[in-house]
Amino acid sequence: MSTTDEKTGTYSFVAEPFHVDFNGRVTLGVLGNHLLNCAGFHASDRGFGIATMNEENYTWVLSRLAIELDAYPVQYEDFSIRTWVENVYRLFTDRNFAILNQEGRPIGYARSVWAMINLNTRRPTDLLALHDGNITGYICDEPCPIEKPSRIKVEATEPVADHTARYSDIDINGHVNSIRYIEHILDLFPMELYREKRVRRFEMAYVAESYYGEKLLFFRDDAGGDEYHVEVRKETGEVVCRSKILFV
Amino acid sequence: MSTTDEKTGTYSFVAEPFHVDFNGRVTLGVLGNHLLNCAGFHASDRGFGIATMNEENYTWVLSRLAIELDAYPVQYEDFSIRTWVENVYRLFTDRNFAILNQEGRPIGYARSVWAMINLNTRRPTDLLALHDGNITGYICDEPCPIEKPSRIKVEATEPVADHTARYSDIDINGHVNSIRYIEHILDLFPMELYREKRVRRFEMAYVAESYYGEKLLFFRDDAGGDEYHVEVRKETGEVVCRSKILFV
């Protein structure tokens, strides 16, 4: 099921029938879920998992995610995800991923940026001070040949869609879950686009939490060259997250 | 990962963080997905899987699903699902499931009814004639102490919600996938209800397929005693599926 050395962890999956889109490709929501699970497995095997952190009154918060794929795992295909820590800064840590096809060859990569917050103050904590800086011992120089998450700016002033957060959107923390935003954003695009093209790169910047019953407004810029920028805002104007989607 | 004897198959899972609701309980959509996957594993290990059937120009169609739970697997909990064939009739087969907690004790059961159709004619085929009736050799008398799926009738004439099928709703067959209906139906109920109660029994009757861009209308009867009946119809009035939800 999983193999781990000291620094990297590799976890196996299969592309389940209800986890692929109409083209038979694993959806980015499902892939995102697997990536975040792998982050969890890898961290908890090393004493930095959410459960341990919660006991110490801290929790991990996902700040950014970028996924870039040359090819997608297809229905019933075995694939695996390898993950490692690239860097630890005072307030953020970079965790990378390789997505490997059934032959073990990379078909894509992902980058994520995490902060740790104190559950009482909700303020970020110093990662370098955590467990005496132990976490830096896991830094690994495995290559991740995709660009870092970029700055995303959306100019649109009229929403292209809205969605009121419902039961199935909400996670155990009472927030709209990180994966649901990916699904809602991908649902802004018509089937015709997915029929002819696929998402080559997908970026998310998580800015603020949203809650049950809140109305989310989706603003979209067409940046040309099959690139779109999306911003999700509350009715108050508060930004919840931003995304960049590149089709090829 | 899995253990199988000749007739039953048992498959292991863990309740992943993005697969639980705000109460930390595995969602019925995720559980339904696991049940259908187990059906697939069990059938394909015995030469009756979708892939084999497709090659022979047939496919399995889920007609009914009923899930009844005394308790739910909670976040990070290991659980397993055992499945077996209860009966094979000419046009339908009954497949049952037990949901086992991490100690291997049943916390719920499910029943499903399947037909097999010819991919060209879309008409049901005679299961008893399939592979020389070989499938009947897997019939198993394991107990499944929950009621069979019942007849569902909805009187409401005004929809309580609507949903236009989008990219993430559509499966590889080009239909709204069976699991999405479960999620959309559960989203008809307010968080307050899920805060105080949980779904004790959930039934689905799948009647017709729906497609990308189709508007689905949700009609709901309050049957009293925390029981609700839901019918999903197209704008033409065609019934897509019916559901019965009992909260406790």
CSV table of N, CA and C in Angstrom, one decimal, chain B residues 22 24 34 49 76 99 102 128 134 136 141 143 161 164 177 206 221 223 227 233 236:
chain,number,residue,atom,x,y,z
B,22,PHE,N,-19.6,17.4,8.8
B,22,PHE,CA,-19.2,18.3,9.9
B,22,PHE,C,-19.3,17.7,11.2
B,24,GLY,N,-18.1,14.7,11.6
B,24,GLY,CA,-17.0,13.7,11.6
B,24,GLY,C,-17.4,12.3,11.1
B,34,HIS,N,-18.2,3.5,-1.8
B,34,HIS,CA,-17.5,2.4,-1.4
B,34,HIS,C,-18.3,1.1,-1.6
B,49,GLY,N,-17.5,-8.8,-13.5
B,49,GLY,CA,-17.3,-7.4,-13.4
B,49,GLY,C,-17.7,-6.6,-14.6
B,76,TYR,N,-10.9,9.1,10.4
B,76,TYR,CA,-9.7,8.3,10.6
B,76,TYR,C,-10.0,6.9,11.1
B,99,ILE,N,-21.6,-3.4,6.8
B,99,ILE,CA,-20.6,-2.4,7.1
B,99,ILE,C,-20.1,-2.7,8.5
B,102,GLN,N,-14.2,-0.9,13.2
B,102,GLN,CA,-12.8,-1.4,13.2
B,102,GLN,C,-12.6,-2.6,14.0
B,128,LEU,N,-30.0,-15.5,-15.6
B,128,LEU,CA,-29.9,-17.0,-15.3
B,128,LEU,C,-29.3,-17.7,-16.5
B,134,ASN,N,-23.8,-19.6,-14.2
B,134,ASN,CA,-22.7,-19.7,-13.3
B,134,ASN,C,-22.9,-18.7,-12.1
B,136,THR,N,-25.4,-18.0,-10.3
B,136,THR,CA,-26.2,-18.5,-9.2
B,136,THR,C,-25.3,-19.3,-8.2
B,141,ASP,N,-26.1,-17.4,1.9
B,141,ASP,CA,-27.2,-17.1,2.8
B,141,ASP,C,-26.8,-16.3,4.1
B,143,PRO,N,-26.8,-13.5,6.6
B,143,PRO,CA,-28.0,-12.7,7.0
B,143,PRO,C,-27.8,-11.2,6.7
B,161,ALA,N,-36.2,22.5,-4.7
B,161,ALA,CA,-34.8,22.9,-5.2
B,161,ALA,C,-34.7,22.5,-6.6
B,164,THR,N,-28.9,22.2,-12.1
B,164,THR,CA,-28.6,21.9,-13.5
B,164,THR,C,-27.3,21.1,-13.5
B,177,ASN,N,-23.9,10.8,-12.3
B,177,ASN,CA,-23.5,9.6,-11.6
B,177,ASN,C,-24.4,9.3,-10.4
B,206,TYR,N,-33.4,4.1,-8.7
B,206,TYR,CA,-32.9,4.8,-9.9
B,206,TYR,C,-33.9,4.4,-11.0
B,221,ASP,N,-41.8,15.2,0.0
B,221,ASP,CA,-42.9,15.0,0.9
B,221,ASP,C,-42.3,14.8,2.3
B,223,ALA,N,-43.1,12.8,5.3
B,223,ALA,CA,-44.0,11.7,5.7
B,223,ALA,C,-44.3,11.6,7.2
B,227,GLU,N,-39.4,11.1,8.5
B,227,GLU,CA,-39.2,10.4,7.3
B,227,GLU,C,-39.6,11.4,6.1
B,233,ARG,N,-37.2,14.9,-10.7
B,233,ARG,CA,-37.8,14.9,-12.0
B,233,ARG,C,-37.1,15.9,-13.0
B,236,THR,N,-39.4,18.0,-18.0
B,236,THR,CA,-40.5,17.3,-18.8
B,236,THR,C,-41.4,16.6,-17.9
